[in-house]
Amino acid sequence: MRDNTVVVDRAGNGAGRPTRLDFAARFNVAVPFIDRHVEERRGGKVAIRAGDEAVTYAELAERVARCGNALLGLGLKRGDRALMVVKDAPEFFYLFWGAIKAGIVPVPLNTLLRADDYRYLIEDSACAALIYSPEFATEVEAALEAAARRPDHALRVEGEGQTLRALIAMAPAALEAAPSTATDDCFWLYSSGSTGKPKGAVHAHRDMVVTSQHYGVETLGVTAEDVCFSAAKLFFAYGLGNAMTFPLWVGGSAVLLGARPTPQLTFDVIQRYRPTLYFGVPTLYAAQLQAMEQAKPDLSSLRLCVSAGEALPGHIFARWTERTGVPILDGIGSTEALHIFISNRTNDIKPGASGRVVTGYDARIVDEAGHAVKPGESGRLLIRGDSTAGRYWNNAERTKRTMVGGWLDTGDTYMQDGDGHFIYCGRNDDMLKVGGQWCSPFEIEAKLGEHARVLEAAVVGRGDADGLIKPEAWVVLKEQAADTKAIEDELVQLCKSGLAHYKYPRWFRFVGELPKTATGKIQRFKLRQG
Ligand code: 3UK
């Protein structure tokens, strides 16, 4: 087999068996995703549209190579980490793939985090470089100031002086792909932990091929004719697949929106670029439906919509389908699995359920002892597939608990109905998914505890009018207050100034005490019922 190629063997497919993916012994994933298109005479085709910019496959391949050379020129070595706090823009592609082609490990980070979060990630990753869009300079530069160990290189994507753009423009255009294998470390994605800090899931070269083929091609039917638009950003594993690896795998194109996706902006993008596939999260679908009470956007280009990040309530599915005529496929994925592993299909949709296992994956629902539960009973969901991260960076203890004997413990409780559809029943830990993003109640509680008048606080998830989970705070004050509204405003401000903005509590309850066990543990289930 030629170096850096993968053979998709469809022989077994159709009989319910997945296609087999055979990787060349020497395999750098930047070659099939980026360089292959020029070889296959797709160089003139548009790969990326963003604002007024259109980037062809030939331009993409050249800029990726230049960017890889720029990183090597800075002195980065094989295996070094390059943290990215980069908005959705073509530079995200150049940097991510340029690093991989050069053998450097890109680590896209959530761009909504705060200085203290970035400081931790700089230290934990021991990165050699940090590249950021100027939009995020305030938080990133404060983190660089505070970090115990600064990366050798901190670089803005664009603007004055030495920027990534300037380096790309000057770097040579020829770059040999660094030698690696399909299972070598390739890139990391951080995922939040309920108690501890975020954990870096280490993904291999083959992982993006696996998700693009099994979910992108075999589940969604993505083709070169598709135009993909993801409201979920590229730094999420979800967005990374939706708007980057799926279109690049099949030679399709991606539409990028750099700004925060408000309903109106998503409508504008869909009307202007006429994507065929749209990827969102339940909170945004709910907001879009709300906006459609007034606006009448033309969504006729869409053939299919996808939802993930948290469970899609059946009523949102029903209202969207009725309004637009386009179904939403709900599917569950994770950072550790890289993308969706249980999904609804266009010909097999059960509203309110996550669907069935995606080709190439196995799923089991087990009890506390690790035995399979009886049909109809709920238990822990374990999954297995070739895209799952093999370990967390520098965290043997979490690796041992999560990656067990080739299976990945999702941390979710699931059951299967009589027809074999998987139904989400909640988390096994206290973590909340808010607008598709992780929220640790402990982190919010610690922030609330910083207020001089707070004795203690507990945060739980509560469903809003759409049935979507948001944080609710139960607060015990040191001394009772007549005007809790003023304190509530201060607490919201405190959270908004120190935490990623989606983490602030939407409701407050001031109480005399919190329900606790004999050993002093807060009984969150009682608060959830209260
Ligand atoms: C929850 C869902 C019910 C579930 C993700 C698609 O969300 C993604 O990754 P994260 O690491 O979170 C994973 C956890 O989120 N979840 C996600 N989707 C659903 N729960 N129904 C759903 N449809 O708790 C899961 O363990 O942020 C989603 C693709 C790639 C991803 N990384």
Coordinates of C-alpha atoms and ligand atoms in Angstrom, one line a residue:
M1 CA 0.0 0.0 0.0
R2 CA 1.2 3.5 -0.7
D3 CA 2.2 5.6 2.2
N4 CA -0.4 7.8 3.8
T5 CA -3.4 6.1 2.2
V6 CA -6.4 4.3 3.6
V7 CA -8.4 1.7 1.7
V8 CA -12.1 1.7 2.4
D9 CA -13.2 -1.9 1.9
R10 CA -17.0 -1.9 1.4
A11 CA -17.1 -5.7 0.9
G12 CA -18.8 -6.3 4.2
N13 CA -21.0 -3.3 4.1
G14 CA -24.7 -3.6 3.5
A15 CA -25.1 -6.8 5.5
G16 CA -25.2 -4.6 8.6
R17 CA -21.4 -4.9 8.9
P18 CA -19.2 -1.8 8.8
T19 CA -16.8 -1.0 6.0
R20 CA -13.3 -2.0 6.9
L21 CA -10.6 0.7 7.0
D22 CA -7.1 -0.4 6.1
F23 CA -4.4 2.0 6.9
A24 CA -0.9 2.1 5.3
A25 CA 1.8 1.2 7.7
R26 CA 3.1 4.7 7.4
F27 CA 0.2 7.1 7.8
N28 CA -0.1 10.8 8.4
V29 CA -3.8 11.8 8.3
A30 CA -3.1 15.3 6.8
V31 CA -2.4 13.6 3.5
P32 CA -5.8 12.0 2.8
F33 CA -7.7 14.9 4.2
I34 CA -5.7 17.7 2.6
D35 CA -3.2 16.7 -0.1
R36 CA -5.3 14.0 -1.7
H37 CA -7.8 16.4 -3.2
V38 CA -5.2 18.1 -5.4
E39 CA -4.0 14.7 -6.6
E40 CA -7.6 13.8 -7.3
R41 CA -8.0 16.9 -9.5
R42 CA -10.2 18.8 -7.0
G43 CA -7.7 21.6 -6.5
G44 CA -10.0 24.2 -8.1
K45 CA -13.0 23.4 -6.0
V46 CA -14.0 25.5 -3.0
A47 CA -13.2 23.8 0.3
I48 CA -14.1 26.6 2.7
R49 CA -16.3 29.6 2.6
A50 CA -16.1 32.2 5.4
G51 CA -17.5 35.7 5.0
D52 CA -16.4 37.0 1.6
E53 CA -13.5 34.5 1.5
A54 CA -13.5 31.3 -0.6
V55 CA -10.5 28.9 -0.2
T56 CA -10.0 26.2 -2.9
Y57 CA -8.6 22.8 -2.1
A58 CA -5.3 23.8 -3.9
E59 CA -5.0 26.9 -1.7
L60 CA -5.9 24.9 1.4
A61 CA -3.1 22.4 0.7
E62 CA -0.6 25.1 0.1
R63 CA -1.4 27.1 3.2
V64 CA -1.5 24.0 5.3
A65 CA 2.1 23.1 4.2
R66 CA 3.3 26.7 4.7
C67 CA 1.8 26.8 8.2
G68 CA 3.5 23.5 9.0
N69 CA 6.7 25.0 7.9
A70 CA 6.1 28.2 9.9
L71 CA 5.7 26.1 13.1
L72 CA 8.8 24.1 12.4
G73 CA 10.6 27.4 11.6
L74 CA 9.7 28.7 15.1
G75 CA 11.6 25.7 16.4
L76 CA 8.6 23.4 17.3
K77 CA 9.6 19.7 17.4
R78 CA 7.7 16.5 16.7
G79 CA 5.2 15.8 19.5
D80 CA 5.2 19.4 20.8
R81 CA 1.8 20.7 21.6
A82 CA 0.4 23.8 19.9
L83 CA -2.6 25.2 21.8
M84 CA -5.2 26.9 19.6
V85 CA -7.7 29.5 20.8
V86 CA -8.9 30.2 17.3
K87 CA -12.3 31.2 16.0
D88 CA -14.0 29.4 13.1
A89 CA -12.0 30.7 10.1
P90 CA -9.8 29.2 7.4
E91 CA -6.8 29.7 9.7
F92 CA -8.2 27.1 12.0
F93 CA -7.8 24.6 9.2
Y94 CA -4.2 25.8 8.2
L95 CA -3.1 25.5 11.8
F96 CA -4.7 22.3 12.7
W97 CA -3.6 20.4 9.6
G98 CA -0.3 22.2 9.2
A99 CA 0.7 21.1 12.7
I100 CA -0.4 17.5 12.0
K101 CA 1.5 17.4 8.7
A102 CA 4.6 18.6 10.5
G103 CA 4.2 16.0 13.3
I104 CA 3.2 18.7 15.9
V105 CA 0.1 18.0 18.1
P106 CA -2.6 20.7 17.7
V107 CA -4.9 21.2 20.7
P108 CA -8.0 23.2 19.9
L109 CA -9.4 24.9 23.0
N110 CA -12.9 26.2 23.8
T111 CA -12.8 29.9 22.9
L112 CA -15.4 30.8 25.5
L113 CA -13.1 30.0 28.5
R114 CA -11.7 32.5 31.0
A115 CA -8.1 33.4 31.9
D116 CA -7.9 31.0 34.8
D117 CA -9.1 28.1 32.6
Y118 CA -6.5 28.9 29.9
R119 CA -3.8 29.2 32.6
Y120 CA -4.5 25.7 33.7
L121 CA -4.5 24.3 30.1
I122 CA -1.2 26.0 29.3
E123 CA 0.4 24.4 32.4
D124 CA -1.2 21.0 32.0
S125 CA -0.3 20.6 28.3
A126 CA 3.2 22.0 28.8
C127 CA 2.6 23.4 25.3
A128 CA 5.4 24.8 23.2
A129 CA 3.2 27.3 21.4
L130 CA -0.2 29.0 21.9
I131 CA -1.9 30.6 18.9
Y132 CA -5.0 32.8 19.4
S133 CA -7.4 34.9 17.5
P134 CA -7.2 38.6 18.6
E135 CA -10.9 38.4 19.7
F136 CA -9.7 36.3 22.7
A137 CA -6.6 38.3 23.6
T138 CA -7.8 39.6 26.9
E139 CA -8.4 36.2 28.5
V140 CA -5.5 34.5 26.8
E141 CA -2.9 37.2 27.5
A142 CA -4.0 37.3 31.2
A143 CA -3.5 33.5 31.3
L144 CA 0.0 33.8 29.8
E145 CA 0.9 36.4 32.4
A146 CA -0.3 34.2 35.2
A147 CA 1.0 30.8 34.0
A148 CA 3.8 29.2 36.0
R149 CA 5.4 28.0 32.8
R150 CA 5.0 30.1 29.6
P151 CA 5.1 28.5 26.2
D152 CA 8.1 29.6 24.0
H153 CA 5.8 31.1 21.5
A154 CA 2.5 33.0 21.9
L155 CA 1.2 34.3 18.6
R156 CA -1.9 36.0 17.3
V157 CA -3.5 34.7 14.2
E158 CA -3.8 38.2 12.6
G159 CA -3.1 41.8 13.3
E160 CA 0.1 43.8 13.8
G161 CA 3.6 42.4 14.0
Q162 CA 4.6 38.7 14.0
T163 CA 1.3 36.9 13.4
L164 CA 0.5 33.5 12.2
R165 CA -0.7 35.0 8.9
A166 CA 2.6 36.8 8.4
L167 CA 4.5 33.6 9.1
I168 CA 2.3 31.6 6.7
A169 CA 2.9 34.1 3.9
M170 CA 6.7 33.9 4.4
A171 CA 7.1 30.1 4.9
P172 CA 8.1 27.7 2.1
A173 CA 5.2 25.9 0.3
A174 CA 6.7 22.4 0.2
L175 CA 6.4 20.1 3.3
E176 CA 6.9 16.4 3.5
A177 CA 4.3 14.8 5.8
A178 CA 6.1 13.7 9.1
P179 CA 6.3 10.0 9.3
S180 CA 3.8 8.4 11.7
T181 CA 1.4 5.5 12.0
A182 CA -2.4 5.3 12.1
T183 CA -2.4 4.8 15.9
D184 CA 0.3 7.4 16.8
D185 CA -0.8 10.5 18.8
C186 CA -2.2 13.1 16.5
F187 CA -4.2 15.8 18.3
W188 CA -5.8 16.4 21.7
L189 CA -9.2 17.7 22.8
Y190 CA -9.9 18.7 26.4
S191 CA -13.0 17.6 28.1
S192 CA -14.3 19.0 31.4
G193 CA -14.3 16.7 34.5
S194 CA -16.9 16.9 37.2
T195 CA -14.5 17.3 40.1
G196 CA -11.0 17.7 38.7
K197 CA -9.8 19.9 35.9
P198 CA -10.3 19.3 32.2
K199 CA -8.6 16.2 30.8
G200 CA -6.8 16.1 27.5
A201 CA -8.2 13.2 25.4
V202 CA -5.3 12.0 23.1
H203 CA -6.6 11.1 19.6
A204 CA -4.7 9.2 17.0
H205 CA -4.2 9.8 13.3
R206 CA -6.9 7.2 12.3
D207 CA -9.6 8.6 14.5
M208 CA -10.9 11.3 12.1
V209 CA -11.0 8.8 9.3
V210 CA -13.1 6.5 11.4
T211 CA -15.7 9.1 12.4
S212 CA -15.8 10.6 8.9
Q213 CA -16.4 7.3 7.2
H214 CA -18.7 5.5 9.7
Y215 CA -20.8 8.5 10.9
G216 CA -20.2 11.1 8.1
V217 CA -20.5 8.8 5.1
E218 CA -22.3 5.7 6.3
T219 CA -24.8 7.4 8.7
L220 CA -25.4 10.9 7.2
G221 CA -24.5 10.0 3.6
V222 CA -22.2 13.0 3.2
T223 CA -20.9 13.4 -0.4
A224 CA -18.8 15.9 -2.4
E225 CA -22.0 17.7 -3.3
D226 CA -22.7 18.6 0.4
V227 CA -22.1 22.0 1.9
C228 CA -21.7 21.7 5.7
F229 CA -22.6 24.4 8.1
S230 CA -22.1 23.8 11.9
A231 CA -23.4 26.3 14.4
A232 CA -21.3 24.3 16.9
K233 CA -17.8 25.6 16.7
L234 CA -14.7 23.7 15.4
F235 CA -13.1 23.5 18.8
F236 CA -15.8 21.0 19.9
A237 CA -15.3 17.5 18.6
Y238 CA -18.8 17.8 17.3
G239 CA -18.0 20.9 15.2
L240 CA -14.6 19.6 14.2
G241 CA -16.3 16.7 12.4
N242 CA -19.3 18.6 11.1
A243 CA -17.5 21.5 9.4
M244 CA -14.1 20.2 8.9
T245 CA -13.4 16.5 8.7
F246 CA -16.6 15.3 7.1
P247 CA -16.5 17.7 4.1
L248 CA -12.7 17.3 3.7
W249 CA -13.1 13.5 3.7
V250 CA -15.5 13.5 0.8
G251 CA -14.3 16.6 -1.1
G252 CA -17.3 18.6 -0.1
S253 CA -17.3 22.1 1.3
A254 CA -17.6 23.9 4.6
V255 CA -19.2 27.2 5.5
L256 CA -17.7 28.9 8.6
L257 CA -19.2 31.5 10.9
G258 CA -16.7 33.2 13.1
A259 CA -19.2 35.0 15.4
R260 CA -21.4 33.6 18.1
P261 CA -24.3 31.8 16.4
T262 CA -27.4 33.8 17.1
P263 CA -30.6 32.5 15.4
Q264 CA -30.6 35.4 13.0
L265 CA -26.9 34.9 12.0
T266 CA -27.5 31.2 11.4
F267 CA -30.4 32.1 9.1
D268 CA -28.3 34.7 7.3
V269 CA -25.5 32.1 6.7
I270 CA -28.0 29.5 5.5
Q271 CA -29.6 31.9 3.1
R272 CA -26.4 33.2 1.7
Y273 CA -24.4 30.0 1.3
R274 CA -27.2 27.5 0.9
P275 CA -25.7 24.6 2.9
T276 CA -27.2 21.1 2.5
L277 CA -26.4 19.9 6.0
Y278 CA -26.9 21.9 9.2
F279 CA -25.5 21.0 12.6
G280 CA -26.8 22.5 15.9
V281 CA -27.5 21.9 19.5
P282 CA -30.9 21.6 21.1
T283 CA -30.8 25.1 22.8
L284 CA -30.1 26.7 19.5
Y285 CA -32.9 24.8 17.7
A286 CA -35.2 26.0 20.4
A287 CA -34.0 29.6 20.0
Q288 CA -34.3 29.3 16.2
L289 CA -37.9 28.1 16.5
Q290 CA -38.6 31.0 18.7
A291 CA -37.1 33.5 16.2
M292 CA -39.1 31.9 13.4
E293 CA -42.3 33.2 15.1
Q294 CA -41.2 36.5 13.4
A295 CA -38.6 35.7 10.8
K296 CA -39.3 33.6 7.8
P297 CA -35.9 32.4 6.7
D298 CA -35.4 30.4 3.5
L299 CA -34.0 27.1 4.6
S300 CA -34.8 25.3 1.4
S301 CA -31.2 24.3 0.7
L302 CA -31.1 21.9 3.7
R303 CA -31.5 18.2 3.2
L304 CA -30.8 17.2 6.8
C305 CA -30.2 18.7 10.2
V306 CA -28.3 17.1 13.1
S307 CA -28.4 17.7 16.8
A308 CA -26.0 16.5 19.5
G309 CA -24.4 17.7 22.7
E310 CA -27.4 17.0 24.9
A311 CA -30.7 15.1 24.3
L312 CA -33.0 16.7 21.8
P313 CA -36.5 16.9 23.3
G314 CA -39.2 15.3 21.1
H315 CA -41.3 18.4 20.9
I316 CA -38.4 20.4 19.5
F317 CA -37.9 17.7 16.8
A318 CA -41.6 17.8 16.0
R319 CA -41.9 21.6 15.8
W320 CA -38.7 21.9 13.7
T321 CA -39.8 19.2 11.3
E322 CA -43.3 20.7 10.9
R323 CA -41.9 24.2 10.3
T324 CA -39.0 23.4 7.9
G325 CA -39.9 20.0 6.5
V326 CA -36.4 18.9 7.3
P327 CA -35.8 16.3 10.0
I328 CA -33.3 16.6 12.8
L329 CA -31.2 13.5 13.5
D330 CA -30.3 13.4 17.2
G331 CA -27.2 11.4 18.0
I332 CA -24.9 11.1 21.0
G333 CA -21.2 11.6 20.7
S334 CA -18.4 12.6 23.0
T335 CA -14.9 14.2 23.0
E336 CA -13.4 10.9 23.9
A337 CA -15.2 9.0 21.1
L338 CA -14.5 12.0 18.8
H339 CA -17.9 12.0 17.3
I340 CA -21.4 10.5 17.2
F341 CA -21.6 6.7 18.0
I342 CA -25.3 6.2 18.5
S343 CA -27.7 8.0 16.1
N344 CA -31.1 8.2 14.5
R345 CA -31.2 7.6 10.7
T346 CA -33.4 9.4 8.1
N347 CA -35.4 6.2 7.7
D348 CA -35.4 5.3 11.4
I349 CA -36.2 8.2 13.6
K350 CA -37.5 7.9 17.1
P351 CA -38.1 11.4 18.6
G352 CA -36.7 11.7 22.1
A353 CA -34.3 8.7 21.6
S354 CA -30.7 8.8 20.6
G355 CA -31.2 6.1 18.0
R356 CA -29.1 3.0 17.2
V357 CA -25.4 2.2 17.2
V358 CA -23.4 3.7 14.3
T359 CA -21.6 1.2 12.0
G360 CA -18.1 0.5 13.4
Y361 CA -19.1 0.9 17.0
D362 CA -20.4 -1.5 19.7
A363 CA -22.4 -0.5 22.7
R364 CA -23.3 -2.2 26.0
I365 CA -25.4 -1.2 28.9
V366 CA -24.1 -2.6 32.2
D367 CA -25.0 -2.6 35.9
E368 CA -22.6 -1.6 38.7
A369 CA -21.0 -5.0 38.6
G370 CA -20.3 -4.7 34.9
H371 CA -22.9 -7.2 33.7
A372 CA -25.2 -6.5 30.8
V373 CA -28.6 -5.3 32.1
K374 CA -31.9 -7.0 31.0
P375 CA -33.7 -5.4 28.1
G376 CA -35.7 -2.4 29.3
E377 CA -33.5 -1.8 32.3
S378 CA -31.1 1.2 32.6
G379 CA -27.4 1.1 33.3
R380 CA -24.1 2.6 32.3
L381 CA -23.4 3.0 28.6
L382 CA -20.1 1.6 27.4
I383 CA -19.0 2.0 23.8
R384 CA -16.2 0.6 21.7
G385 CA -14.8 1.8 18.3
D386 CA -11.6 2.7 16.5
S387 CA -12.0 6.5 17.0
T388 CA -11.9 6.5 20.8
A389 CA -9.0 8.2 22.6
G390 CA -6.6 5.7 24.1
R391 CA -5.8 7.8 27.1
Y392 CA -6.0 11.1 28.8
W393 CA -2.8 13.1 28.8
N394 CA -0.9 12.8 32.1
N395 CA -3.8 11.3 33.9
A396 CA -3.4 7.6 34.4
E397 CA -6.0 7.4 37.1
R398 CA -8.8 8.9 34.9
T399 CA -7.6 6.8 32.0
K400 CA -8.0 3.6 34.1
R401 CA -11.5 4.5 35.2
T402 CA -12.8 5.6 31.7
M403 CA -11.0 3.4 29.2
V404 CA -11.6 -0.1 30.5
G405 CA -10.6 -3.2 28.6
G406 CA -11.0 -1.5 25.2
W407 CA -14.4 0.0 26.2
L408 CA -15.1 3.6 26.8
D409 CA -17.3 4.4 29.8
T410 CA -19.4 7.3 28.6
G411 CA -20.6 8.3 32.1
D412 CA -24.2 8.2 30.8
T413 CA -27.2 6.1 31.9
Y414 CA -29.1 4.6 29.1
M415 CA -31.7 2.0 28.4
Q416 CA -32.8 0.3 25.2
D417 CA -36.5 0.1 24.2
G418 CA -38.1 -3.0 22.7
D419 CA -37.0 -2.0 19.2
G420 CA -33.4 -1.5 20.2
H421 CA -33.4 2.3 20.2
F422 CA -31.1 3.8 22.9
I423 CA -32.8 6.1 25.3
Y424 CA -30.9 8.7 27.4
C425 CA -31.7 8.6 31.1
G426 CA -29.1 11.1 32.5
R427 CA -25.6 11.3 33.7
N428 CA -23.9 9.1 36.3
D429 CA -22.0 12.1 37.7
D430 CA -23.2 15.5 38.6
M431 CA -22.0 17.2 35.4
L432 CA -24.6 19.3 33.5
K433 CA -24.8 19.9 29.7
V434 CA -25.9 23.5 29.2
G435 CA -26.4 24.5 25.6
G436 CA -24.3 21.4 24.6
Q437 CA -21.4 22.5 26.8
W438 CA -20.1 21.0 30.0
C439 CA -20.8 22.7 33.3
S440 CA -19.4 21.4 36.6
P441 CA -21.8 22.2 39.5
F442 CA -18.7 22.2 41.8
E443 CA -17.0 24.9 39.8
I444 CA -20.1 27.1 40.0
E445 CA -20.5 26.4 43.7
A446 CA -16.9 27.4 44.4
K447 CA -17.5 30.7 42.5
L448 CA -20.6 31.4 44.5
G449 CA -18.7 30.7 47.7
E450 CA -16.4 33.6 47.0
H451 CA -19.2 36.0 47.8
A452 CA -18.7 37.4 51.3
R453 CA -22.3 36.7 52.3
V454 CA -22.5 33.1 51.1
L455 CA -22.1 30.3 53.7
E456 CA -22.6 27.5 51.2
A457 CA -24.2 26.8 47.8
A458 CA -25.3 23.8 45.8
V459 CA -25.9 23.8 42.1
V460 CA -28.2 21.3 40.2
G461 CA -29.6 21.1 36.8
R462 CA -33.2 22.1 36.1
G463 CA -35.2 22.0 32.9
D464 CA -36.4 25.3 31.4
A465 CA -39.6 25.8 29.5
D466 CA -38.2 23.8 26.6
G467 CA -37.1 20.9 28.8
L468 CA -33.4 21.9 28.4
I469 CA -31.1 21.8 31.4
K470 CA -29.7 25.0 33.0
P471 CA -27.9 25.5 36.3
E472 CA -30.0 26.4 39.4
A473 CA -28.3 27.6 42.6
W474 CA -29.5 26.8 46.1
V475 CA -27.8 29.3 48.4
V476 CA -27.4 29.5 52.2
L477 CA -26.4 33.0 53.4
K478 CA -24.3 33.6 56.5
E479 CA -27.0 35.9 57.8
Q480 CA -30.5 36.1 56.4
A481 CA -31.1 39.0 54.1
A482 CA -34.3 41.0 53.5
D483 CA -33.3 41.8 49.9
T484 CA -32.1 38.6 48.2
K485 CA -32.7 40.1 44.7
A486 CA -29.6 42.4 45.2
I487 CA -27.5 39.5 46.3
E488 CA -28.7 37.4 43.4
D489 CA -27.6 40.1 41.0
E490 CA -24.2 40.2 42.6
L491 CA -23.9 36.4 42.4
V492 CA -24.8 36.5 38.7
Q493 CA -22.2 39.2 38.1
L494 CA -19.6 37.2 40.1
C495 CA -20.2 34.1 38.0
K496 CA -20.3 36.0 34.7
S497 CA -17.0 37.7 35.5
G498 CA -15.1 34.6 36.5
L499 CA -16.7 31.7 34.6
A500 CA -17.4 31.0 31.0
H501 CA -20.6 32.9 30.4
Y502 CA -22.9 29.9 29.9
K503 CA -22.2 28.7 33.4
Y504 CA -24.1 31.3 35.5
P505 CA -27.1 30.0 37.4
R506 CA -30.4 31.0 35.8
W507 CA -32.4 30.6 39.0
F508 CA -31.6 31.1 42.7
R509 CA -33.2 29.7 45.8
F510 CA -32.2 31.2 49.1
V511 CA -32.7 28.6 51.9
G512 CA -31.9 28.2 55.6
E513 CA -29.9 25.0 55.1
L514 CA -29.1 22.3 52.4
P515 CA -30.3 18.7 52.8
K516 CA -27.3 16.5 53.7
T517 CA -26.5 12.9 54.5
A518 CA -25.2 11.8 57.9
T519 CA -21.7 12.2 56.5
G520 CA -22.4 15.8 55.4
K521 CA -22.7 15.2 51.7
I522 CA -25.2 17.4 49.9
Q523 CA -28.2 15.4 48.7
R524 CA -28.5 16.8 45.3
F525 CA -31.3 14.6 44.3
K526 CA -33.5 16.3 46.9
L527 CA -32.7 19.7 45.4
R528 CA -33.5 18.4 41.9
Q529 CA -36.9 17.3 43.1
G530 CA -37.5 20.5 45.1
Ligands
3UK1 C1 -23.9 14.2 26.4 C2 -25.8 13.7 24.9 C3 -27.9 12.9 25.2 C4 -23.6 12.8 27.0 C5 -20.2 15.5 21.2 C6 -21.3 14.9 19.2 O1 -21.3 16.3 23.2 C7 -20.3 15.9 22.7 O2 -19.1 15.7 23.4 P1 -18.8 16.1 24.9 O3 -17.6 15.5 25.3 O4 -20.0 15.5 25.8 C8 -20.4 14.1 25.8 C9 -21.6 13.9 26.6 O5 -22.7 14.8 26.3 N1 -24.6 14.1 25.1 C10 -24.0 14.4 23.9 N2 -24.9 14.2 22.9 C11 -26.0 13.8 23.5 N3 -26.8 13.2 25.7 N4 -28.2 12.9 23.8 C12 -27.3 13.4 23.0 N5 -27.6 13.4 21.7 O6 -23.6 13.0 28.4 C13 -22.2 12.5 26.5 O7 -21.5 11.6 27.3 O8 -19.0 17.6 25.1 C14 -21.4 15.3 20.5 C15 -20.2 14.7 18.6 C16 -19.0 14.9 19.2 C17 -19.0 15.3 20.6 N6 -17.9 15.5 21.3

